[in-house]
PDB file of C-alpha atoms in Angstrom:
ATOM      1  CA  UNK A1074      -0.974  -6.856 -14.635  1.00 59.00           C
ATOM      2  CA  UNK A1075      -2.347  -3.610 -13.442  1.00 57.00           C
ATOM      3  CA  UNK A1076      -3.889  -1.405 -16.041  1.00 91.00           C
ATOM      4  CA  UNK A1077      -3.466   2.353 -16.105  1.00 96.00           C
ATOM      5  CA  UNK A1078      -5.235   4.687 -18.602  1.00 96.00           C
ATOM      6  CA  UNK A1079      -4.680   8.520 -18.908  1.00 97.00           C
ATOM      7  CA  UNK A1080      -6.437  11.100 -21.312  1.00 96.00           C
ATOM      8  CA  UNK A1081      -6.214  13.014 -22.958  1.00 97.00           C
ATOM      9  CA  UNK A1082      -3.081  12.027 -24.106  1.00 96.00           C
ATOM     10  CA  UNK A1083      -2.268  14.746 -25.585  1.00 97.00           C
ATOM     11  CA  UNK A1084      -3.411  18.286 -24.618  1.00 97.00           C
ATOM     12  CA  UNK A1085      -2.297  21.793 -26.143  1.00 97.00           C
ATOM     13  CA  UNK A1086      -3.891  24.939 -24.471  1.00 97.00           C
ATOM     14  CA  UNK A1087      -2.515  28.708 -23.311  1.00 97.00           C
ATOM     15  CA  UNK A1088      -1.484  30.519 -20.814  1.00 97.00           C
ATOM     16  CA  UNK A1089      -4.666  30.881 -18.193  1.00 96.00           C
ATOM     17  CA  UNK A1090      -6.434  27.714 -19.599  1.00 96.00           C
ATOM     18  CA  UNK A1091      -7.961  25.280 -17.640  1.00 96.00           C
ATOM     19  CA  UNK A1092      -6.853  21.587 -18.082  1.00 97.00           C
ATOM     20  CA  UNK A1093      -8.097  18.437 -16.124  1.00 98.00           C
ATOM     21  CA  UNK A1094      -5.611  15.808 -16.819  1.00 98.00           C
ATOM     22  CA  UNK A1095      -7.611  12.132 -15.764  1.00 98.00           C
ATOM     23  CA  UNK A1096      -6.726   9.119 -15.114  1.00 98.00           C
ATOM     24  CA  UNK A1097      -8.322   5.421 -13.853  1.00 97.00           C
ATOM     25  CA  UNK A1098      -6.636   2.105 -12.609  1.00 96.00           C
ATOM     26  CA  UNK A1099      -8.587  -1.331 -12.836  1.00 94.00           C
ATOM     27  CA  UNK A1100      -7.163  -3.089 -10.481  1.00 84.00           C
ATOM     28  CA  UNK A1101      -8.500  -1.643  -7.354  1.00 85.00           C
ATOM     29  CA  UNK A1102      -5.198  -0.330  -6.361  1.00 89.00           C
ATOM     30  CA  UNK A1103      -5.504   2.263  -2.916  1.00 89.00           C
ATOM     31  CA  UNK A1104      -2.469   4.535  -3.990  1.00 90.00           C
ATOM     32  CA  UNK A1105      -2.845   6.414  -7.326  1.00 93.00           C
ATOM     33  CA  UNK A1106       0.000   9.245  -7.718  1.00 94.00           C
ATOM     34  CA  UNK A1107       0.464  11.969 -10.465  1.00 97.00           C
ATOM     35  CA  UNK A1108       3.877  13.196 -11.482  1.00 97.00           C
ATOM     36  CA  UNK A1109       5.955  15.371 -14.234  1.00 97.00           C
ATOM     37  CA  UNK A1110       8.581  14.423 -16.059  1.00 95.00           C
ATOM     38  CA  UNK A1111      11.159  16.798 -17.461  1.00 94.00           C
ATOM     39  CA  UNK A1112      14.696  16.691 -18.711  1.00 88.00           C
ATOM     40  CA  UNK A1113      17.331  16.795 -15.671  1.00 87.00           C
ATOM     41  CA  UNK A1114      14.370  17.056 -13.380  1.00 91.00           C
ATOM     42  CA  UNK A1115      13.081  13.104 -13.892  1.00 91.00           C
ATOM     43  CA  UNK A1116      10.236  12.050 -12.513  1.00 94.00           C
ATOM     44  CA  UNK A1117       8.569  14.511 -10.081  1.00 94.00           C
ATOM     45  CA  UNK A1118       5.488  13.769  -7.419  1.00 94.00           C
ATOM     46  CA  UNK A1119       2.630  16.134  -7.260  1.00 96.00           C
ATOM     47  CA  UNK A1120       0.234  14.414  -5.440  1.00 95.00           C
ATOM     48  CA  UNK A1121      -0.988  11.223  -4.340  1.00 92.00           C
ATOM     49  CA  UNK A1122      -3.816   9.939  -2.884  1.00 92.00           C
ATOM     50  CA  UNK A1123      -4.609   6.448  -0.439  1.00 88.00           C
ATOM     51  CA  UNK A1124      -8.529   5.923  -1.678  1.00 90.00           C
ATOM     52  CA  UNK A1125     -11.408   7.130  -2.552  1.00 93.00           C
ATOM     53  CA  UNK A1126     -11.862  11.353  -1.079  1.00 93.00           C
ATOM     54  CA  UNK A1127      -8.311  11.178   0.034  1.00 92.00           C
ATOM     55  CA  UNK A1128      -5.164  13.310  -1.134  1.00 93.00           C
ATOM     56  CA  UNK A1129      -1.948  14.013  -0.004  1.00 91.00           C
ATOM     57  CA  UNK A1130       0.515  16.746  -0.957  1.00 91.00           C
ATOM     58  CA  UNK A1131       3.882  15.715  -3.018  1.00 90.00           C
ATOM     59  CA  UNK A1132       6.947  17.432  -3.818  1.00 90.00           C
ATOM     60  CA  UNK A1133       6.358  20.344  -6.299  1.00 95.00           C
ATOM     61  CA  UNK A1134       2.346  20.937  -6.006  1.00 96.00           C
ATOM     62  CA  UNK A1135       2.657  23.993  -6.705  1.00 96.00           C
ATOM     63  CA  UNK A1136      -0.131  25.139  -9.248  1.00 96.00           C
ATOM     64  CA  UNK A1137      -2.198  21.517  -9.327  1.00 98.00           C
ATOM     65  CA  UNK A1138      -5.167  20.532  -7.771  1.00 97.00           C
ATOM     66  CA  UNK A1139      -6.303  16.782  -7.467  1.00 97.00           C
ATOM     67  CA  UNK A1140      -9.327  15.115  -6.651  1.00 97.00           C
ATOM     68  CA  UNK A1141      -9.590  11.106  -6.322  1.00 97.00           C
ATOM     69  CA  UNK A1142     -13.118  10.443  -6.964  1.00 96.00           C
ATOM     70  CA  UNK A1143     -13.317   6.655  -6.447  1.00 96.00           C
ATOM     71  CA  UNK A1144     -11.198   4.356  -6.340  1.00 94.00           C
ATOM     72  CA  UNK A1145     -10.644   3.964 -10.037  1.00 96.00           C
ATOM     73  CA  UNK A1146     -10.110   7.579 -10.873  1.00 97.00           C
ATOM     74  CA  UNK A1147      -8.139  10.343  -9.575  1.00 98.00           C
ATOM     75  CA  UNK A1148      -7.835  13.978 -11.696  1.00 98.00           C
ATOM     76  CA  UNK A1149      -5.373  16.342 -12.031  1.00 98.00           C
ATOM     77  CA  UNK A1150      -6.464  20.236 -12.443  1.00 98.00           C
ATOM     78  CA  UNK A1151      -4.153  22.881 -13.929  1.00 96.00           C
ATOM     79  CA  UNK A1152      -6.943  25.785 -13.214  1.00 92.00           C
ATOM     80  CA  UNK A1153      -4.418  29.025 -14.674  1.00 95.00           C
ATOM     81  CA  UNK A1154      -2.120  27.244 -16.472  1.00 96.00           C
ATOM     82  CA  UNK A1155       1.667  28.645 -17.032  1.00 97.00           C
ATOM     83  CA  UNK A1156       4.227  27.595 -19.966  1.00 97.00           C
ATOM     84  CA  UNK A1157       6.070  26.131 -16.734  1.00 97.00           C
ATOM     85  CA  UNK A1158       3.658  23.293 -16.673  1.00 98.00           C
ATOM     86  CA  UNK A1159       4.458  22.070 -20.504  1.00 98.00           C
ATOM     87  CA  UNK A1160       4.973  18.604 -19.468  1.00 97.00           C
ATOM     88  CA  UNK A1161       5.359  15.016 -19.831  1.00 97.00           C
ATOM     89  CA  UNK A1162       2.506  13.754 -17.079  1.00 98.00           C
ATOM     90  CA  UNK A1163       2.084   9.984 -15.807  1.00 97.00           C
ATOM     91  CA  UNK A1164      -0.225   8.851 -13.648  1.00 97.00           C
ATOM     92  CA  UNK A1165       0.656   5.526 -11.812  1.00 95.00           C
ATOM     93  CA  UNK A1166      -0.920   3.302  -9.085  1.00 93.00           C
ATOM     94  CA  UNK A1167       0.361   1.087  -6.239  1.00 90.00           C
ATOM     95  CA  UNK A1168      -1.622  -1.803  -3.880  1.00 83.00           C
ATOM     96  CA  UNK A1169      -1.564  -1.061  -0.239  1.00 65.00           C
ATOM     97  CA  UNK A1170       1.911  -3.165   0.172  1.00 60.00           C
ATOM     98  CA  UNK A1171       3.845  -1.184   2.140  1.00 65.00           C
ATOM     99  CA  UNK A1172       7.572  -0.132   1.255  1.00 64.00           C
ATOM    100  CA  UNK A1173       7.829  -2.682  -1.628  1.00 73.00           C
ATOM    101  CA  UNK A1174       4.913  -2.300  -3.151  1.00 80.00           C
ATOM    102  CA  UNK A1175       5.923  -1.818  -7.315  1.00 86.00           C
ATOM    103  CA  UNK A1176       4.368   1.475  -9.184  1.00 90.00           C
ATOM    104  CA  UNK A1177       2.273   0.621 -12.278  1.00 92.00           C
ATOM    105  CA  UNK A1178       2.309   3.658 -14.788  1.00 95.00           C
ATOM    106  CA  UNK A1179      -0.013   5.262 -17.656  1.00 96.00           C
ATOM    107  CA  UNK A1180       0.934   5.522 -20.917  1.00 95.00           C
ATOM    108  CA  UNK A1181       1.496   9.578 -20.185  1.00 96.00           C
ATOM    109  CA  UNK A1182      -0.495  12.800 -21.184  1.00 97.00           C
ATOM    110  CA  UNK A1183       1.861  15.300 -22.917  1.00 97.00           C
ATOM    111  CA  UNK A1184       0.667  18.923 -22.135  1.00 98.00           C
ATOM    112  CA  UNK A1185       1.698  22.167 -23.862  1.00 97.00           C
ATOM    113  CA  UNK A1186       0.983  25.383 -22.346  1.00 97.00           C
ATOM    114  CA  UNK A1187       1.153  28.081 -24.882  1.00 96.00           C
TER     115      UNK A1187
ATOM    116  CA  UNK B 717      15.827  14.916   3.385  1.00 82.00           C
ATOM    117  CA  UNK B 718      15.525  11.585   1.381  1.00 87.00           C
ATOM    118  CA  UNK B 719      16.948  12.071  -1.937  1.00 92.00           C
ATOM    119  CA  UNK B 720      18.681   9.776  -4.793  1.00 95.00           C
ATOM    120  CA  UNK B 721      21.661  10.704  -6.849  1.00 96.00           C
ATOM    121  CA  UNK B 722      21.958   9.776 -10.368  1.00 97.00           C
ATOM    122  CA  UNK B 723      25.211  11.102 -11.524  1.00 95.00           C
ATOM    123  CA  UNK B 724      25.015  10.523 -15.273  1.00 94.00           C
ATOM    124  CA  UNK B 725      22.162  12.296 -17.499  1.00 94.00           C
ATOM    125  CA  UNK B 726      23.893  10.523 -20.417  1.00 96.00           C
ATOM    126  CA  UNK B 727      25.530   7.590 -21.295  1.00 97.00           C
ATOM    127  CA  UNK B 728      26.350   6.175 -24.389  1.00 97.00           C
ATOM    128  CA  UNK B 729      28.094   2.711 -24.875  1.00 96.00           C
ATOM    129  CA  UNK B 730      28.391   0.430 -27.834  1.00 97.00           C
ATOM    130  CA  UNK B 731      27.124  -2.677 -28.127  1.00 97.00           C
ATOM    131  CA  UNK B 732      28.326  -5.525 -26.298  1.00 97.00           C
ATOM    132  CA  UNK B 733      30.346  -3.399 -23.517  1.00 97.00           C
ATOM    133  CA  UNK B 734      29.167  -3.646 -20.200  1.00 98.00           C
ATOM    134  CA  UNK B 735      26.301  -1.326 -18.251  1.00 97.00           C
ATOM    135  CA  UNK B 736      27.110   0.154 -15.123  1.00 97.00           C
ATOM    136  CA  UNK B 737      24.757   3.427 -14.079  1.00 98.00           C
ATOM    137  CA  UNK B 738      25.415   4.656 -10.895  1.00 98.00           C
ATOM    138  CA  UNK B 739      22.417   5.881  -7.892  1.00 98.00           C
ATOM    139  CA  UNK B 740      24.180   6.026  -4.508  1.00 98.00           C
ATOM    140  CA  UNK B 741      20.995   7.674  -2.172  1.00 96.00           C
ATOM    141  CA  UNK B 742      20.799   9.245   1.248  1.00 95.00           C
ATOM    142  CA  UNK B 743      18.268   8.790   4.277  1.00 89.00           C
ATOM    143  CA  UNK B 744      18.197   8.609   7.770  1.00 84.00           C
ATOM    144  CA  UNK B 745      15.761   5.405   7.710  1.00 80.00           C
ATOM    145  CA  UNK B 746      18.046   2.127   8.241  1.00 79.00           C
ATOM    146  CA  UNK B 747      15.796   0.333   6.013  1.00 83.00           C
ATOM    147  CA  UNK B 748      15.265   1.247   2.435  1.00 87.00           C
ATOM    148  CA  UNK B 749      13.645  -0.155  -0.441  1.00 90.00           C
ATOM    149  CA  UNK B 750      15.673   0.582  -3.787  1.00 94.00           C
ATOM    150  CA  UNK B 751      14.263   0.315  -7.501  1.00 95.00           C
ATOM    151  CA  UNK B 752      15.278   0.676 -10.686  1.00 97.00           C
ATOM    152  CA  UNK B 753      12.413   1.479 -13.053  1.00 97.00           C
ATOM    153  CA  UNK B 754      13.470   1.566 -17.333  1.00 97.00           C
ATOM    154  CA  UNK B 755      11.242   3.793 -19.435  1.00 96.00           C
ATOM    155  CA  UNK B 756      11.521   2.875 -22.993  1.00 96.00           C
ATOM    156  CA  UNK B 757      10.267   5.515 -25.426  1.00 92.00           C
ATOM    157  CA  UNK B 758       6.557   5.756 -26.043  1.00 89.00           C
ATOM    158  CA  UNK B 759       6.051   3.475 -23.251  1.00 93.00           C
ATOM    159  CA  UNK B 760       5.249   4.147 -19.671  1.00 94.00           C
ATOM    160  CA  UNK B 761       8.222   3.584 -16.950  1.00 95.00           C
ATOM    161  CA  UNK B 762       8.300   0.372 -15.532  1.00 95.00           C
ATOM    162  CA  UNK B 763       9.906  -1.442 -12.303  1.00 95.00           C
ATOM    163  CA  UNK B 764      13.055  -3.148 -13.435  1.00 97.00           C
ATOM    164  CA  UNK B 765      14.329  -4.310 -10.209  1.00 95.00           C
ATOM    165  CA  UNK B 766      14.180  -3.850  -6.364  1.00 93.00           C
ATOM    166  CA  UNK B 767      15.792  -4.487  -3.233  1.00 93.00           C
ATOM    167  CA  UNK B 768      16.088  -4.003  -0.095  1.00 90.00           C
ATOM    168  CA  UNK B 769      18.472  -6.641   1.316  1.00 93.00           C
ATOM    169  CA  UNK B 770      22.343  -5.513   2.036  1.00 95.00           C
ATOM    170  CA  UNK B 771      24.928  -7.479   0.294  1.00 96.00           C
ATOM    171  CA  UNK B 772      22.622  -9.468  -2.214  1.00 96.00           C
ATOM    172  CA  UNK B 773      22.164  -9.304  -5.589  1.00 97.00           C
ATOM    173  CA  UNK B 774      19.315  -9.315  -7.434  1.00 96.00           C
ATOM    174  CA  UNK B 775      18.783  -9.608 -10.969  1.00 97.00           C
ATOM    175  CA  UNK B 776      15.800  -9.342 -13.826  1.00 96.00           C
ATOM    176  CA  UNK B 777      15.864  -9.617 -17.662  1.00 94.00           C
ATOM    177  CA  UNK B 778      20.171  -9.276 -17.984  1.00 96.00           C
ATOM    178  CA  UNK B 779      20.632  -6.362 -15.276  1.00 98.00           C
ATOM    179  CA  UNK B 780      21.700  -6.923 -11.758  1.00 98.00           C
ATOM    180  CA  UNK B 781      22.088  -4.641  -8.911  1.00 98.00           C
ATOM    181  CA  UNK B 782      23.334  -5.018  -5.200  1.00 98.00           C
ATOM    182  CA  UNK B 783      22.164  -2.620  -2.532  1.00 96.00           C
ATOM    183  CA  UNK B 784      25.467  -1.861  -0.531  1.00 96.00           C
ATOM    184  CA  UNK B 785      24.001   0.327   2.588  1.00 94.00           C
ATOM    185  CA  UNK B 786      27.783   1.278   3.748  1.00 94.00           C
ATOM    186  CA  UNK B 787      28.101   3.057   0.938  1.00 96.00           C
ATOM    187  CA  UNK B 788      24.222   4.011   0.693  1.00 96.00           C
ATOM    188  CA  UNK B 789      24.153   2.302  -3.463  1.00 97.00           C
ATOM    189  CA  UNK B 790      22.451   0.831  -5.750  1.00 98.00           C
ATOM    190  CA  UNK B 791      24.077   0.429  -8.978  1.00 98.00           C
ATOM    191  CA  UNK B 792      22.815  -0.811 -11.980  1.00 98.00           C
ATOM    192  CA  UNK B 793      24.790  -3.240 -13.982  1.00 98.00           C
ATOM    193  CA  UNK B 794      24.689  -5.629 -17.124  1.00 98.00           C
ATOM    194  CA  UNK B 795      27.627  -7.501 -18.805  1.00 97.00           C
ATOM    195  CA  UNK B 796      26.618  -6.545 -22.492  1.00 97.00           C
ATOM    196  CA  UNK B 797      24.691  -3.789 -23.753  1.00 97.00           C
ATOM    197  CA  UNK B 798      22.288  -4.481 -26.452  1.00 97.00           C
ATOM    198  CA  UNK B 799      20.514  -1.654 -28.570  1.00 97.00           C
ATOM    199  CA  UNK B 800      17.488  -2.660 -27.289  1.00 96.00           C
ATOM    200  CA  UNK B 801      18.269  -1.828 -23.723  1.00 97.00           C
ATOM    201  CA  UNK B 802      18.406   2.031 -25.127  1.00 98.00           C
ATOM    202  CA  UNK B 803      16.326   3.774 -22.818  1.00 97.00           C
ATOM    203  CA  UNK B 804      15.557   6.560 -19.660  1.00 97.00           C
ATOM    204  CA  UNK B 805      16.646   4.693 -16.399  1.00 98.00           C
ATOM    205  CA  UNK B 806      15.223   6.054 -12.967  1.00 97.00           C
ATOM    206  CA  UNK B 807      16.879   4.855  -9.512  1.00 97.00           C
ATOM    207  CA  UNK B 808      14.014   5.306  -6.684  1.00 95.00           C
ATOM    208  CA  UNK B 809      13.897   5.109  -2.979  1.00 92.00           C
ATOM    209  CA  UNK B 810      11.189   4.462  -0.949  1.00 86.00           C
ATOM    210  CA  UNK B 811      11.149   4.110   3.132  1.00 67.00           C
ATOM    211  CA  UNK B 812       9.795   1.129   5.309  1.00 58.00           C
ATOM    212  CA  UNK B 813       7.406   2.300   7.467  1.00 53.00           C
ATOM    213  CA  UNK B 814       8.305   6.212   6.696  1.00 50.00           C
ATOM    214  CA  UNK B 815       6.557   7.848   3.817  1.00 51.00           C
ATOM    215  CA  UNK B 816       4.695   4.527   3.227  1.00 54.00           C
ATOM    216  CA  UNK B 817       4.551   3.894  -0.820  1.00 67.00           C
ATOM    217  CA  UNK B 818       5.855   7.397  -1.602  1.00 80.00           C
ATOM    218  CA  UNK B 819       8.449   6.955  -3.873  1.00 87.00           C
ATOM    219  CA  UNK B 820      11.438   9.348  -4.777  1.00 89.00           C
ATOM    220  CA  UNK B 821      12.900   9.497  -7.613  1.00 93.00           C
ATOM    221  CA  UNK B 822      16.738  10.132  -8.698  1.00 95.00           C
ATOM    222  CA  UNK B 823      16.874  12.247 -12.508  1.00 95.00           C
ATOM    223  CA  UNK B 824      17.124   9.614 -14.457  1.00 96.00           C
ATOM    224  CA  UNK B 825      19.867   8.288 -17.013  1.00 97.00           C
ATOM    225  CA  UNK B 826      19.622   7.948 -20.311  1.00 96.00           C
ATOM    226  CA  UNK B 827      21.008   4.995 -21.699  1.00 98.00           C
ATOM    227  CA  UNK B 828      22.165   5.006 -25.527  1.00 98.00           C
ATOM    228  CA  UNK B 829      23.248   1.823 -26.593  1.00 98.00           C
ATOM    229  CA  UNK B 830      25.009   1.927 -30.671  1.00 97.00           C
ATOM    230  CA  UNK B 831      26.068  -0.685 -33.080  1.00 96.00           C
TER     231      UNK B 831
END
């Protein structure tokens, strides 16, 4: 089974901090994704990535950078953060499968943005 | 665009009644992929089931769930609740040949199961 570690896992800073949020898969997996999760919202894509340099824009980016360093590890960076971004975030990764291909997630990094 | 319905934020059932939670979706693509993934608390999400054959059931540890493309759903069923199955269920859609393995997600239900 895929293995998917995040840290911190959990993270408290203020408004204007800068947070990097990381995560790394084991399993050589080519799609790595970061979302939020948030009541009535669910789960929420931010960005993903295919390998190694790549990255691809997901549905509410807004505020997040990512980088996907190698193929094990891809970052999320909240450079200004806002009390907006107080969140519930999972990483998760996928094999290059196409349509079927099953999501393995992290355990989750809770952030609070003072 | 794409997008998955989840009607229910909430529902609450006692033990031993059945499980029905309800994702109907809507895309142009004739061929999607449907999950269900279960997050438990303090666990991460996980893939419950998937399909993306019209007309068949398929089933995993108690819950079953037929993709019915006339009516664009995907509901989630089991014949008896147990407390253990207490838990934040996601419906997701992902496109063949579209958006690749970009999955979206519907806004979850949560399941509370009681004695």
């Amino acid at each position: 089974e895929a293995a998917v570690t995040q840290s911190p896992r959990n993270k408290v800073t203020v408004t204007g901090g800068n947070v990097t949020l990381s995560c790394r898969q084991t399993n050589s997996h080519n799609y790595m994704y970061w979302y939020r999760q948030d009541t009535g919202h669910g789960l929420r894509l931010i960005h993903y990535s295919y390998g190694a340099g790549n990255l691809q824009i997901g549905d509410v980016p807004d505020g997040y950078k990512a980088t996907r360093t190698t193929q094990e590890d891809f970052f999320l960076l909240l450079e200004l953060a806002s009390p907006s971004q107080t969140s519930l975030y999972f990483c998760a990764s996928s094999e290059l499968q196409g349509a079927a291909a099953e999501q393995f997630f992290g355990p989750g990094t809770r952030l609070t943005v003072l | 665009g794409d997008s998955v319905t989840q009607t229910e934020g909430l529902v609450t059932l006692t033990e031993g009644l059945p499980v029905m939670l309800n994702c109907t979706y809507q895309t142009i693509y004739s061929n999607p992929f449907l999950f269900w993934y279960v997050h438990y608390l303090n666990e991460s999400p996980r893939l419950l089931l998937k399909s993306s054959t019209d007309n068949k059931r398929t089933e995993h540890q108690g819950f079953h769930a037929t993709l019915h493309k006339s009516s664009s759903s995907f509901h989630l069923q089991k014949s008896s609740a147990q407390l253990s199955d207490s838990a934040l269920y996601y419906c997701a859609l992902t496109l063949y040949g579209g958006s690749g393995n970009k999955l979206i997600f519907g806004t979850g239900t949560l399941l509370s199961v009681k004695p």
